[in-house]
PDB file of C-alpha atoms in Angstrom:
ATOM      1  CA  MET A 535     -35.411  26.035 109.883  1.00  0.00           C
ATOM      2  CA  SER A 536     -34.061  22.816 111.924  1.00  0.00           C
ATOM      3  CA  GLN A 537     -33.105  23.176 114.876  1.00  0.00           C
ATOM      4  CA  HIS A 538     -29.330  21.115 114.470  1.00  0.00           C
ATOM      5  CA  PRO A 539     -25.598  21.954 113.429  1.00  0.00           C
ATOM      6  CA  ALA A 540     -25.468  20.506 109.905  1.00  0.00           C
ATOM      7  CA  ASN A 541     -21.630  21.030 110.449  1.00  0.00           C
ATOM      8  CA  ASP A 542     -21.725  19.232 113.425  1.00  0.00           C
ATOM      9  CA  LEU A 543     -22.424  15.706 111.416  1.00  0.00           C
ATOM     10  CA  THR A 544     -20.182  13.316 110.282  1.00  0.00           C
ATOM     11  CA  HIS A 545     -21.473  11.229 107.986  1.00  0.00           C
ATOM     12  CA  ARG A 546     -20.373   8.012 106.244  1.00  0.00           C
ATOM     13  CA  LEU A 547     -20.332   4.720 104.971  1.00  0.00           C
ATOM     14  CA  VAL A 548     -19.499   1.727 106.661  1.00  0.00           C
ATOM     15  CA  PRO A 549     -19.601  -2.082 105.700  1.00  0.00           C
ATOM     16  CA  SER A 550     -22.990  -4.348 106.699  1.00  0.00           C
ATOM     17  CA  PRO A 551     -24.538  -7.556 105.858  1.00  0.00           C
ATOM     18  CA  ALA A 552     -26.323  -4.953 103.223  1.00  0.00           C
ATOM     19  CA  GLY A 553     -23.853  -4.184 101.957  1.00  0.00           C
ATOM     20  CA  ARG A 554     -23.650  -0.438 103.201  1.00  0.00           C
ATOM     21  CA  THR A 555     -25.116   1.209 105.493  1.00  0.00           C
ATOM     22  CA  HIS A 556     -24.995   5.343 105.774  1.00  0.00           C
ATOM     23  CA  VAL A 557     -24.760   6.634 109.851  1.00  0.00           C
ATOM     24  CA  VAL A 558     -24.896  10.159 110.495  1.00  0.00           C
ATOM     25  CA  GLU A 559     -22.717  11.006 113.690  1.00  0.00           C
ATOM     26  CA  GLN A 560     -22.530  13.360 116.590  1.00  0.00           C
ATOM     27  CA  GLY A 561     -20.813  13.487 119.559  1.00  0.00           C
ATOM     28  CA  SER A 562     -18.112  11.366 121.076  1.00  0.00           C
ATOM     29  CA  GLY A 563     -19.250   9.016 124.659  1.00  0.00           C
ATOM     30  CA  PRO A 564     -20.553   6.136 124.495  1.00  0.00           C
ATOM     31  CA  LEU A 565     -22.520   4.121 121.363  1.00  0.00           C
ATOM     32  CA  VAL A 566     -26.842   4.834 120.637  1.00  0.00           C
ATOM     33  CA  LEU A 567     -27.724   3.557 118.057  1.00  0.00           C
ATOM     34  CA  LEU A 568     -30.625   4.955 116.523  1.00  0.00           C
ATOM     35  CA  VAL A 569     -32.777   3.388 113.890  1.00  0.00           C
ATOM     36  CA  HIS A 570     -35.740   5.355 112.290  1.00  0.00           C
ATOM     37  CA  GLY A 571     -39.172   4.196 110.694  1.00  0.00           C
ATOM     38  CA  PHE A 572     -41.315   3.984 107.102  1.00  0.00           C
ATOM     39  CA  PRO A 573     -41.225   6.507 105.528  1.00  0.00           C
ATOM     40  CA  GLU A 574     -38.476   7.958 107.497  1.00  0.00           C
ATOM     41  CA  SER A 575     -34.153   8.069 107.143  1.00  0.00           C
ATOM     42  CA  TRP A 576     -31.607   9.457 109.854  1.00  0.00           C
ATOM     43  CA  TYR A 577     -33.209  12.704 109.212  1.00  0.00           C
ATOM     44  CA  SER A 578     -35.977  12.062 111.594  1.00  0.00           C
ATOM     45  CA  TRP A 579     -33.124  12.207 114.344  1.00  0.00           C
ATOM     46  CA  ARG A 580     -31.904  15.670 113.344  1.00  0.00           C
ATOM     47  CA  HIS A 581     -32.885  16.675 116.852  1.00  0.00           C
ATOM     48  CA  GLN A 582     -31.372  13.949 118.708  1.00  0.00           C
ATOM     49  CA  LEU A 583     -28.952  13.771 117.184  1.00  0.00           C
ATOM     50  CA  PRO A 584     -27.719  16.859 118.621  1.00  0.00           C
ATOM     51  CA  ALA A 585     -29.339  16.339 121.999  1.00  0.00           C
ATOM     52  CA  LEU A 586     -27.606  13.105 122.675  1.00  0.00           C
ATOM     53  CA  ALA A 587     -24.003  14.459 121.574  1.00  0.00           C
ATOM     54  CA  ALA A 588     -24.561  17.673 123.715  1.00  0.00           C
ATOM     55  CA  ALA A 589     -25.014  14.947 126.892  1.00  0.00           C
ATOM     56  CA  GLY A 590     -22.024  12.642 126.299  1.00  0.00           C
ATOM     57  CA  TYR A 591     -22.556  10.339 124.068  1.00  0.00           C
ATOM     58  CA  ARG A 592     -22.181   9.157 120.534  1.00  0.00           C
ATOM     59  CA  ALA A 593     -25.225   8.840 118.393  1.00  0.00           C
ATOM     60  CA  ALA A 594     -25.204   7.261 115.078  1.00  0.00           C
ATOM     61  CA  ALA A 595     -28.512   7.903 113.090  1.00  0.00           C
ATOM     62  CA  ILE A 596     -28.707   4.756 110.475  1.00  0.00           C
ATOM     63  CA  ASP A 597     -30.715   5.126 106.915  1.00  0.00           C
ATOM     64  CA  VAL A 598     -32.160   0.817 107.189  1.00  0.00           C
ATOM     65  CA  ARG A 599     -31.732  -0.992 104.203  1.00  0.00           C
ATOM     66  CA  GLY A 600     -33.470   0.057 101.735  1.00  0.00           C
ATOM     67  CA  TYR A 601     -32.938   3.645 102.347  1.00  0.00           C
ATOM     68  CA  GLY A 602     -31.522   6.656 102.144  1.00  0.00           C
ATOM     69  CA  ARG A 603     -27.422   6.495 100.736  1.00  0.00           C
ATOM     70  CA  SER A 604     -27.841   2.594 102.498  1.00  0.00           C
ATOM     71  CA  SER A 605     -28.175  -0.469  99.911  1.00  0.00           C
ATOM     72  CA  ARG A 606     -31.006  -1.250  98.119  1.00  0.00           C
ATOM     73  CA  PRO A 607     -31.116  -4.921  97.605  1.00  0.00           C
ATOM     74  CA  ALA A 608     -34.151  -6.449  95.253  1.00  0.00           C
ATOM     75  CA  ALA A 609     -34.975  -9.210  97.126  1.00  0.00           C
ATOM     76  CA  PRO A 610     -38.042  -8.936  99.714  1.00  0.00           C
ATOM     77  CA  GLU A 611     -36.183 -11.657 102.018  1.00  0.00           C
ATOM     78  CA  ALA A 612     -33.618  -9.465 102.324  1.00  0.00           C
ATOM     79  CA  TYR A 613     -35.202  -7.364 103.839  1.00  0.00           C
ATOM     80  CA  ARG A 614     -36.418 -10.051 107.517  1.00  0.00           C
ATOM     81  CA  MET A 615     -35.520  -8.255 111.415  1.00  0.00           C
ATOM     82  CA  ARG A 616     -32.591 -10.878 111.758  1.00  0.00           C
ATOM     83  CA  GLU A 617     -30.962  -8.943 108.468  1.00  0.00           C
ATOM     84  CA  LEU A 618     -31.605  -5.639 109.742  1.00  0.00           C
ATOM     85  CA  VAL A 619     -30.687  -6.982 113.371  1.00  0.00           C
ATOM     86  CA  ALA A 620     -27.147  -7.890 111.781  1.00  0.00           C
ATOM     87  CA  ASP A 621     -27.021  -4.583 109.685  1.00  0.00           C
ATOM     88  CA  ALA A 622     -27.185  -2.569 112.827  1.00  0.00           C
ATOM     89  CA  THR A 623     -24.860  -5.153 114.254  1.00  0.00           C
ATOM     90  CA  ALA A 624     -22.272  -4.782 112.128  1.00  0.00           C
ATOM     91  CA  VAL A 625     -23.125  -0.710 112.064  1.00  0.00           C
ATOM     92  CA  VAL A 626     -21.997  -0.442 115.530  1.00  0.00           C
ATOM     93  CA  HIS A 627     -18.743  -3.012 114.646  1.00  0.00           C
ATOM     94  CA  ALA A 628     -17.642  -0.903 111.354  1.00  0.00           C
ATOM     95  CA  LEU A 629     -17.694   2.376 114.603  1.00  0.00           C
ATOM     96  CA  GLY A 630     -15.133   0.552 116.893  1.00  0.00           C
ATOM     97  CA  GLU A 631     -17.514  -0.338 119.009  1.00  0.00           C
ATOM     98  CA  ARG A 632     -18.531  -4.085 121.247  1.00  0.00           C
ATOM     99  CA  THR A 633     -21.467  -2.206 122.001  1.00  0.00           C
ATOM    100  CA  ALA A 634     -24.348  -0.082 122.076  1.00  0.00           C
ATOM    101  CA  VAL A 635     -27.081   1.250 123.348  1.00  0.00           C
ATOM    102  CA  VAL A 636     -30.416   0.957 120.195  1.00  0.00           C
ATOM    103  CA  VAL A 637     -33.021   3.538 120.128  1.00  0.00           C
ATOM    104  CA  GLY A 638     -35.788   2.444 118.385  1.00  0.00           C
ATOM    105  CA  HIS A 639     -38.780   4.604 116.041  1.00  0.00           C
ATOM    106  CA  ASP A 640     -42.316   2.943 114.549  1.00  0.00           C
ATOM    107  CA  TRP A 641     -40.668   0.053 112.509  1.00  0.00           C
ATOM    108  CA  GLY A 642     -37.414   0.902 114.116  1.00  0.00           C
ATOM    109  CA  SER A 643     -38.565   0.212 117.448  1.00  0.00           C
ATOM    110  CA  ALA A 644     -39.173  -3.367 116.572  1.00  0.00           C
ATOM    111  CA  VAL A 645     -35.826  -3.756 114.439  1.00  0.00           C
ATOM    112  CA  ALA A 646     -34.107  -2.312 118.086  1.00  0.00           C
ATOM    113  CA  ALA A 647     -36.091  -5.195 120.177  1.00  0.00           C
ATOM    114  CA  ASN A 648     -35.515  -7.769 117.940  1.00  0.00           C
ATOM    115  CA  ALA A 649     -31.676  -6.905 117.986  1.00  0.00           C
ATOM    116  CA  ALA A 650     -32.065  -6.517 122.176  1.00  0.00           C
ATOM    117  CA  LEU A 651     -32.892 -10.652 121.804  1.00  0.00           C
ATOM    118  CA  ILE A 652     -30.894 -11.580 118.974  1.00  0.00           C
ATOM    119  CA  ARG A 653     -27.713 -10.672 120.200  1.00  0.00           C
ATOM    120  CA  PRO A 654     -27.846  -9.169 123.825  1.00  0.00           C
ATOM    121  CA  ASP A 655     -23.929  -9.429 123.697  1.00  0.00           C
ATOM    122  CA  VAL A 656     -23.881  -5.984 121.848  1.00  0.00           C
ATOM    123  CA  PHE A 657     -27.182  -4.285 122.905  1.00  0.00           C
ATOM    124  CA  ARG A 658     -27.317  -3.710 126.142  1.00  0.00           C
ATOM    125  CA  ALA A 659     -29.861  -0.881 126.505  1.00  0.00           C
ATOM    126  CA  VAL A 660     -33.147  -0.686 124.021  1.00  0.00           C
ATOM    127  CA  ALA A 661     -35.449   2.291 124.551  1.00  0.00           C
ATOM    128  CA  MET A 662     -38.647   2.240 121.671  1.00  0.00           C
ATOM    129  CA  LEU A 663     -40.298   4.597 119.880  1.00  0.00           C
ATOM    130  CA  SER A 664     -43.994   4.965 119.114  1.00  0.00           C
ATOM    131  CA  VAL A 665     -44.942   1.384 118.998  1.00  0.00           C
ATOM    132  CA  PRO A 666     -44.521  -0.681 121.841  1.00  0.00           C
ATOM    133  CA  TYR A 667     -42.614  -4.643 122.401  1.00  0.00           C
ATOM    134  CA  ALA A 668     -44.762  -7.175 121.996  1.00  0.00           C
ATOM    135  CA  PRO A 669     -43.085 -10.799 121.642  1.00  0.00           C
ATOM    136  CA  ARG A 670     -43.581 -13.074 118.505  1.00  0.00           C
ATOM    137  CA  GLY A 671     -46.493 -14.891 118.824  1.00  0.00           C
ATOM    138  CA  GLY A 672     -50.108 -15.533 117.713  1.00  0.00           C
ATOM    139  CA  PRO A 673     -51.854 -17.080 114.519  1.00  0.00           C
ATOM    140  CA  ARG A 674     -49.397 -15.469 110.994  1.00  0.00           C
ATOM    141  CA  PRO A 675     -49.265 -12.496 110.335  1.00  0.00           C
ATOM    142  CA  SER A 676     -50.811 -11.563 106.916  1.00  0.00           C
ATOM    143  CA  THR A 677     -53.664 -13.601 108.242  1.00  0.00           C
ATOM    144  CA  VAL A 678     -54.329 -10.913 111.500  1.00  0.00           C
ATOM    145  CA  PHE A 679     -54.190  -8.396 108.923  1.00  0.00           C
ATOM    146  CA  ALA A 680     -56.512  -9.788 106.247  1.00  0.00           C
ATOM    147  CA  SER A 681     -59.006 -10.032 108.965  1.00  0.00           C
ATOM    148  CA  MET A 682     -59.470  -6.520 110.121  1.00  0.00           C
ATOM    149  CA  GLY A 683     -61.134  -3.421 108.886  1.00  0.00           C
ATOM    150  CA  GLY A 684     -64.908  -5.094 107.687  1.00  0.00           C
ATOM    151  CA  ASP A 685     -65.375  -4.371 104.196  1.00  0.00           C
ATOM    152  CA  ASP A 686     -62.454  -1.876 104.630  1.00  0.00           C
ATOM    153  CA  GLU A 687     -58.267  -3.374 104.657  1.00  0.00           C
ATOM    154  CA  PHE A 688     -55.582  -2.407 106.382  1.00  0.00           C
ATOM    155  CA  TYR A 689     -53.185  -0.311 105.613  1.00  0.00           C
ATOM    156  CA  VAL A 690     -50.341  -2.795 105.702  1.00  0.00           C
ATOM    157  CA  SER A 691     -52.130  -5.298 104.059  1.00  0.00           C
ATOM    158  CA  TYR A 692     -52.370  -2.985 101.337  1.00  0.00           C
ATOM    159  CA  PHE A 693     -48.592  -2.481 101.737  1.00  0.00           C
ATOM    160  CA  GLN A 694     -47.581  -5.753 101.359  1.00  0.00           C
ATOM    161  CA  GLU A 695     -49.080  -6.614  97.432  1.00  0.00           C
ATOM    162  CA  PRO A 696     -45.828  -6.277  95.754  1.00  0.00           C
ATOM    163  CA  GLY A 697     -45.927  -2.309  93.336  1.00  0.00           C
ATOM    164  CA  ARG A 698     -49.683  -2.031  94.411  1.00  0.00           C
ATOM    165  CA  ALA A 699     -48.511   1.204  97.324  1.00  0.00           C
ATOM    166  CA  GLU A 700     -45.680   1.931  94.701  1.00  0.00           C
ATOM    167  CA  ALA A 701     -48.240   3.171  92.243  1.00  0.00           C
ATOM    168  CA  GLU A 702     -49.647   5.529  94.577  1.00  0.00           C
ATOM    169  CA  ILE A 703     -46.681   6.746  95.929  1.00  0.00           C
ATOM    170  CA  GLU A 704     -44.319   6.611  93.440  1.00  0.00           C
ATOM    171  CA  PRO A 705     -46.275   9.702  90.798  1.00  0.00           C
ATOM    172  CA  ASP A 706     -46.465  11.863  93.979  1.00  0.00           C
ATOM    173  CA  VAL A 707     -43.700  10.981  96.674  1.00  0.00           C
ATOM    174  CA  ARG A 708     -43.511  14.670  98.344  1.00  0.00           C
ATOM    175  CA  GLY A 709     -47.544  15.565  98.772  1.00  0.00           C
ATOM    176  CA  TRP A 710     -47.909  11.555  99.648  1.00  0.00           C
ATOM    177  CA  LEU A 711     -45.572  12.186 102.173  1.00  0.00           C
ATOM    178  CA  ALA A 712     -47.250  15.130 103.325  1.00  0.00           C
ATOM    179  CA  GLY A 713     -49.867  14.071 103.288  1.00  0.00           C
ATOM    180  CA  PHE A 714     -48.973  10.375 105.408  1.00  0.00           C
ATOM    181  CA  TYR A 715     -46.828  12.839 108.496  1.00  0.00           C
ATOM    182  CA  ALA A 716     -50.419  14.637 108.619  1.00  0.00           C
ATOM    183  CA  ALA A 717     -52.416  12.132 109.158  1.00  0.00           C
ATOM    184  CA  LEU A 718     -50.887  10.872 112.162  1.00  0.00           C
ATOM    185  CA  SER A 719     -49.860  14.107 113.625  1.00  0.00           C
ATOM    186  CA  ALA A 720     -51.775  15.077 116.445  1.00  0.00           C
ATOM    187  CA  ASP A 721     -52.818  19.459 114.889  1.00  0.00           C
ATOM    188  CA  THR A 722     -53.536  17.314 112.125  1.00  0.00           C
ATOM    189  CA  MET A 723     -55.140  14.209 111.731  1.00  0.00           C
ATOM    190  CA  PRO A 724     -58.698  13.638 111.015  1.00  0.00           C
ATOM    191  CA  ALA A 725     -61.148  14.572 113.608  1.00  0.00           C
ATOM    192  CA  PRO A 726     -62.667  11.808 116.052  1.00  0.00           C
ATOM    193  CA  GLY A 727     -65.420   9.945 113.825  1.00  0.00           C
ATOM    194  CA  ALA A 728     -63.582  10.558 110.320  1.00  0.00           C
ATOM    195  CA  PRO A 729     -62.717   7.730 108.809  1.00  0.00           C
ATOM    196  CA  LEU A 730     -59.193   6.240 110.310  1.00  0.00           C
ATOM    197  CA  PRO A 731     -57.002   7.123 107.674  1.00  0.00           C
ATOM    198  CA  HIS A 732     -55.217   2.985 108.688  1.00  0.00           C
ATOM    199  CA  PHE A 733     -57.087   2.119 105.803  1.00  0.00           C
ATOM    200  CA  VAL A 734     -58.379   1.862 102.402  1.00  0.00           C
ATOM    201  CA  SER A 735     -61.493   1.961 101.131  1.00  0.00           C
ATOM    202  CA  PRO A 736     -62.760  -0.564  98.220  1.00  0.00           C
ATOM    203  CA  GLY A 737     -60.847   0.301  94.982  1.00  0.00           C
ATOM    204  CA  GLY A 738     -59.894   3.437  97.101  1.00  0.00           C
ATOM    205  CA  THR A 739     -56.818   4.480  97.710  1.00  0.00           C
ATOM    206  CA  LEU A 740     -55.023   4.903 100.961  1.00  0.00           C
ATOM    207  CA  ARG A 741     -54.426   9.292 100.513  1.00  0.00           C
ATOM    208  CA  ASP A 742     -57.801   8.988  99.719  1.00  0.00           C
ATOM    209  CA  ARG A 743     -58.436   9.800 104.183  1.00  0.00           C
ATOM    210  CA  PHE A 744     -55.460  11.742 103.411  1.00  0.00           C
ATOM    211  CA  PRO A 745     -56.432  16.167 105.006  1.00  0.00           C
ATOM    212  CA  THR A 746     -55.868  18.160 103.045  1.00  0.00           C
ATOM    213  CA  GLY A 747     -54.617  20.966 105.204  1.00  0.00           C
ATOM    214  CA  GLY A 748     -51.142  22.468 105.808  1.00  0.00           C
ATOM    215  CA  LEU A 749     -48.191  20.207 107.097  1.00  0.00           C
ATOM    216  CA  PRO A 750     -47.728  19.562 110.604  1.00  0.00           C
ATOM    217  CA  ALA A 751     -45.693  21.852 113.043  1.00  0.00           C
ATOM    218  CA  TRP A 752     -43.336  19.770 112.974  1.00  0.00           C
ATOM    219  CA  LEU A 753     -42.602  19.270 109.158  1.00  0.00           C
ATOM    220  CA  ASN A 754     -42.077  22.167 107.900  1.00  0.00           C
ATOM    221  CA  GLU A 755     -40.346  23.038 103.584  1.00  0.00           C
ATOM    222  CA  THR A 756     -37.068  22.404 104.384  1.00  0.00           C
ATOM    223  CA  ASP A 757     -37.592  19.040 105.643  1.00  0.00           C
ATOM    224  CA  LEU A 758     -40.440  17.586 103.712  1.00  0.00           C
ATOM    225  CA  ASP A 759     -37.992  18.656 100.450  1.00  0.00           C
ATOM    226  CA  VAL A 760     -35.396  15.924 101.969  1.00  0.00           C
ATOM    227  CA  PHE A 761     -37.464  12.344 103.578  1.00  0.00           C
ATOM    228  CA  ALA A 762     -39.130  13.439  99.636  1.00  0.00           C
ATOM    229  CA  GLY A 763     -35.363  14.345  97.820  1.00  0.00           C
ATOM    230  CA  GLU A 764     -34.578  10.230  99.572  1.00  0.00           C
ATOM    231  CA  PHE A 765     -37.583   8.488  98.430  1.00  0.00           C
ATOM    232  CA  GLU A 766     -37.766  10.300  95.270  1.00  0.00           C
ATOM    233  CA  ARG A 767     -34.538   8.892  93.992  1.00  0.00           C
ATOM    234  CA  THR A 768     -34.497   5.567  94.994  1.00  0.00           C
ATOM    235  CA  GLY A 769     -38.309   4.924  94.932  1.00  0.00           C
ATOM    236  CA  MET A 770     -40.787   3.134  97.798  1.00  0.00           C
ATOM    237  CA  SER A 771     -40.276  -1.036  97.478  1.00  0.00           C
ATOM    238  CA  GLY A 772     -36.832  -0.823  99.605  1.00  0.00           C
ATOM    239  CA  ALA A 773     -39.295   1.091 102.151  1.00  0.00           C
ATOM    240  CA  LEU A 774     -42.672  -1.347 101.545  1.00  0.00           C
ATOM    241  CA  ALA A 775     -40.458  -4.171 101.077  1.00  0.00           C
ATOM    242  CA  ARG A 776     -40.218  -4.376 105.597  1.00  0.00           C
ATOM    243  CA  TYR A 777     -43.997  -4.796 105.452  1.00  0.00           C
ATOM    244  CA  ARG A 778     -43.676  -7.772 102.787  1.00  0.00           C
ATOM    245  CA  THR A 779     -40.952  -9.499 105.251  1.00  0.00           C
ATOM    246  CA  MET A 780     -43.845  -9.856 108.006  1.00  0.00           C
ATOM    247  CA  ASP A 781     -44.838 -13.728 107.820  1.00  0.00           C
ATOM    248  CA  ARG A 782     -41.128 -14.876 106.671  1.00  0.00           C
ATOM    249  CA  ASP A 783     -40.066 -13.641 110.458  1.00  0.00           C
ATOM    250  CA  TRP A 784     -42.902 -14.625 112.529  1.00  0.00           C
ATOM    251  CA  GLU A 785     -40.935 -18.688 111.141  1.00  0.00           C
ATOM    252  CA  ASP A 786     -37.840 -17.022 111.714  1.00  0.00           C
ATOM    253  CA  LEU A 787     -38.347 -15.902 114.808  1.00  0.00           C
ATOM    254  CA  ALA A 788     -40.541 -19.322 116.275  1.00  0.00           C
ATOM    255  CA  GLY A 789     -37.898 -19.280 118.598  1.00  0.00           C
ATOM    256  CA  LEU A 790     -38.641 -16.694 120.895  1.00  0.00           C
ATOM    257  CA  ASP A 791     -42.192 -16.499 120.728  1.00  0.00           C
ATOM    258  CA  GLY A 792     -42.986 -15.098 124.133  1.00  0.00           C
ATOM    259  CA  ALA A 793     -39.259 -14.593 124.930  1.00  0.00           C
ATOM    260  CA  PRO A 794     -39.391 -10.432 127.228  1.00  0.00           C
ATOM    261  CA  VAL A 795     -36.859  -8.665 126.794  1.00  0.00           C
ATOM    262  CA  THR A 796     -34.721  -8.761 129.945  1.00  0.00           C
ATOM    263  CA  GLN A 797     -31.622  -5.775 129.282  1.00  0.00           C
ATOM    264  CA  PRO A 798     -33.004  -2.095 131.078  1.00  0.00           C
ATOM    265  CA  SER A 799     -35.463  -0.831 128.341  1.00  0.00           C
ATOM    266  CA  LEU A 800     -37.743   2.560 127.636  1.00  0.00           C
ATOM    267  CA  PHE A 801     -41.047   3.380 126.412  1.00  0.00           C
ATOM    268  CA  ILE A 802     -42.420   6.612 124.960  1.00  0.00           C
ATOM    269  CA  GLY A 803     -45.512   6.885 122.847  1.00  0.00           C
ATOM    270  CA  GLY A 804     -47.882   9.146 121.568  1.00  0.00           C
ATOM    271  CA  ALA A 805     -51.292  10.079 123.555  1.00  0.00           C
ATOM    272  CA  LEU A 806     -52.839   9.848 119.961  1.00  0.00           C
ATOM    273  CA  ASP A 807     -51.110   7.673 117.786  1.00  0.00           C
ATOM    274  CA  ALA A 808     -53.088   4.700 117.335  1.00  0.00           C
ATOM    275  CA  SER A 809     -50.000   2.270 117.944  1.00  0.00           C
ATOM    276  CA  THR A 810     -50.694   3.804 121.041  1.00  0.00           C
ATOM    277  CA  THR A 811     -54.148   2.682 121.383  1.00  0.00           C
ATOM    278  CA  TRP A 812     -54.549  -0.374 119.254  1.00  0.00           C
ATOM    279  CA  MET A 813     -51.796  -2.193 121.520  1.00  0.00           C
ATOM    280  CA  ALA A 814     -52.480  -0.935 125.217  1.00  0.00           C
ATOM    281  CA  ASP A 815     -53.074  -4.218 125.735  1.00  0.00           C
ATOM    282  CA  ALA A 816     -48.761  -4.959 125.401  1.00  0.00           C
ATOM    283  CA  ILE A 817     -48.304  -1.781 126.672  1.00  0.00           C
ATOM    284  CA  GLY A 818     -50.546  -3.131 130.321  1.00  0.00           C
ATOM    285  CA  ALA A 819     -48.070  -6.205 129.525  1.00  0.00           C
ATOM    286  CA  PHE A 820     -44.677  -4.484 129.775  1.00  0.00           C
ATOM    287  CA  PRO A 821     -44.132  -6.845 133.439  1.00  0.00           C
ATOM    288  CA  VAL A 822     -43.697  -9.024 131.725  1.00  0.00           C
ATOM    289  CA  THR A 823     -42.659  -8.505 128.427  1.00  0.00           C
ATOM    290  CA  LEU A 824     -40.210  -6.055 130.004  1.00  0.00           C
ATOM    291  CA  PRO A 825     -38.391  -6.675 133.232  1.00  0.00           C
ATOM    292  CA  GLY A 826     -35.466  -4.236 132.720  1.00  0.00           C
ATOM    293  CA  LEU A 827     -38.152  -1.905 132.092  1.00  0.00           C
ATOM    294  CA  VAL A 828     -36.813   2.089 133.562  1.00  0.00           C
ATOM    295  CA  SER A 829     -40.017   3.792 132.840  1.00  0.00           C
ATOM    296  CA  SER A 830     -42.415   4.198 130.236  1.00  0.00           C
ATOM    297  CA  HIS A 831     -44.055   7.927 129.246  1.00  0.00           C
ATOM    298  CA  ILE A 832     -47.362   8.530 127.256  1.00  0.00           C
ATOM    299  CA  LEU A 833     -47.229  12.002 125.355  1.00  0.00           C
ATOM    300  CA  GLU A 834     -49.834  14.236 126.130  1.00  0.00           C
ATOM    301  CA  GLY A 835     -51.297  15.935 122.726  1.00  0.00           C
ATOM    302  CA  CYS A 836     -48.982  13.760 121.336  1.00  0.00           C
ATOM    303  CA  GLY A 837     -49.068  11.852 117.661  1.00  0.00           C
ATOM    304  CA  HIS A 838     -46.912   8.965 115.944  1.00  0.00           C
ATOM    305  CA  TRP A 839     -44.132  11.225 114.873  1.00  0.00           C
ATOM    306  CA  LEU A 840     -42.948  11.784 118.439  1.00  0.00           C
ATOM    307  CA  GLN A 841     -39.017  12.539 118.316  1.00  0.00           C
ATOM    308  CA  GLN A 842     -39.839  15.480 116.126  1.00  0.00           C
ATOM    309  CA  GLU A 843     -42.734  16.073 117.349  1.00  0.00           C
ATOM    310  CA  ARG A 844     -42.162  16.473 120.665  1.00  0.00           C
ATOM    311  CA  PRO A 845     -37.757  16.746 119.727  1.00  0.00           C
ATOM    312  CA  ALA A 846     -37.431  18.470 123.526  1.00  0.00           C
ATOM    313  CA  ASP A 847     -39.005  16.418 126.358  1.00  0.00           C
ATOM    314  CA  THR A 848     -38.004  12.890 123.891  1.00  0.00           C
ATOM    315  CA  GLY A 849     -34.237  14.248 124.186  1.00  0.00           C
ATOM    316  CA  ARG A 850     -34.483  14.161 127.771  1.00  0.00           C
ATOM    317  CA  ILE A 851     -36.746  11.734 128.393  1.00  0.00           C
ATOM    318  CA  LEU A 852     -33.557   9.458 126.686  1.00  0.00           C
ATOM    319  CA  THR A 853     -30.797  11.802 128.535  1.00  0.00           C
ATOM    320  CA  ASP A 854     -31.965  11.100 131.913  1.00  0.00           C
ATOM    321  CA  TRP A 855     -33.037   7.262 130.721  1.00  0.00           C
ATOM    322  CA  LEU A 856     -29.372   6.882 129.192  1.00  0.00           C
ATOM    323  CA  THR A 857     -27.861   8.381 132.526  1.00  0.00           C
ATOM    324  CA  ALA A 858     -29.666   6.099 134.683  1.00  0.00           C
ATOM    325  CA  LEU A 859     -28.131   3.049 132.962  1.00  0.00           C
ATOM    326  CA  PRO A 860     -25.199   1.100 134.769  1.00  0.00           C
ATOM    327  CA  LYS A 861     -21.961   2.538 132.824  1.00  0.00           C
TER     328      LYS A 861
END
């Protein structure tokens, strides 16, 4: 069973530019906003909520718009980065606070970084998990992704065509999620030299390359039921819309080209995560792009889902960093 006292969690729906945002809270003290990635929900922070609460913080995990009990606007442009930052800002204010520390994983890492850039008056520090900060710049994203993989298609390009990934995932949400989580987990990912699960063969699907064994150690059947149950209810289009607005973000955020994040920051990556290895240059550029970086950690033997694969390490690193922040 999941190690968290569910009866200590407070669920609430707060008004936001999305319409409503679902927030799950635990603890009291300085506000720490937790932002999940794809394809997850607030529940990906189930281990950090009690850990942060025990350390004296008010931890608040959201369902990003398009997910779970938060609003799911129909238009893809509603999922632009500026809109997600506006939601995060609205949650801070709806909880009666003026400022917060923001912590994000995967797509949530990008939301957290952009929140720090766009609303430095609200977000006083930023932690990024799995996906390192890389400033806006370079060619249009769709052009970059289309050039990757040779004859194979990169998963981001695959996700960008409306309806296509939905047709693969939605007939068996639970099975697809189990395979996707396993493909990027340290203990179940394909062996070195096997076809990479981030690419689609011509005429194939992503699932063709997923491992077919059991669940990764961090994910039990009950946890999978929680994740799958939400997507079975909502469908996948809201979650996938984030991939379909990347070119729009590139246009919207042109004024932030090359911008550093100057607030106190933290990075945690998994040594076996493609986000860490493929973006090694971004990590190497941190002295320039994250001048406020307090510390950077690569967890050995860890895959992509690090706050679930290594909850104790993640909680310790986060609370040590939070404790050292200026009050």
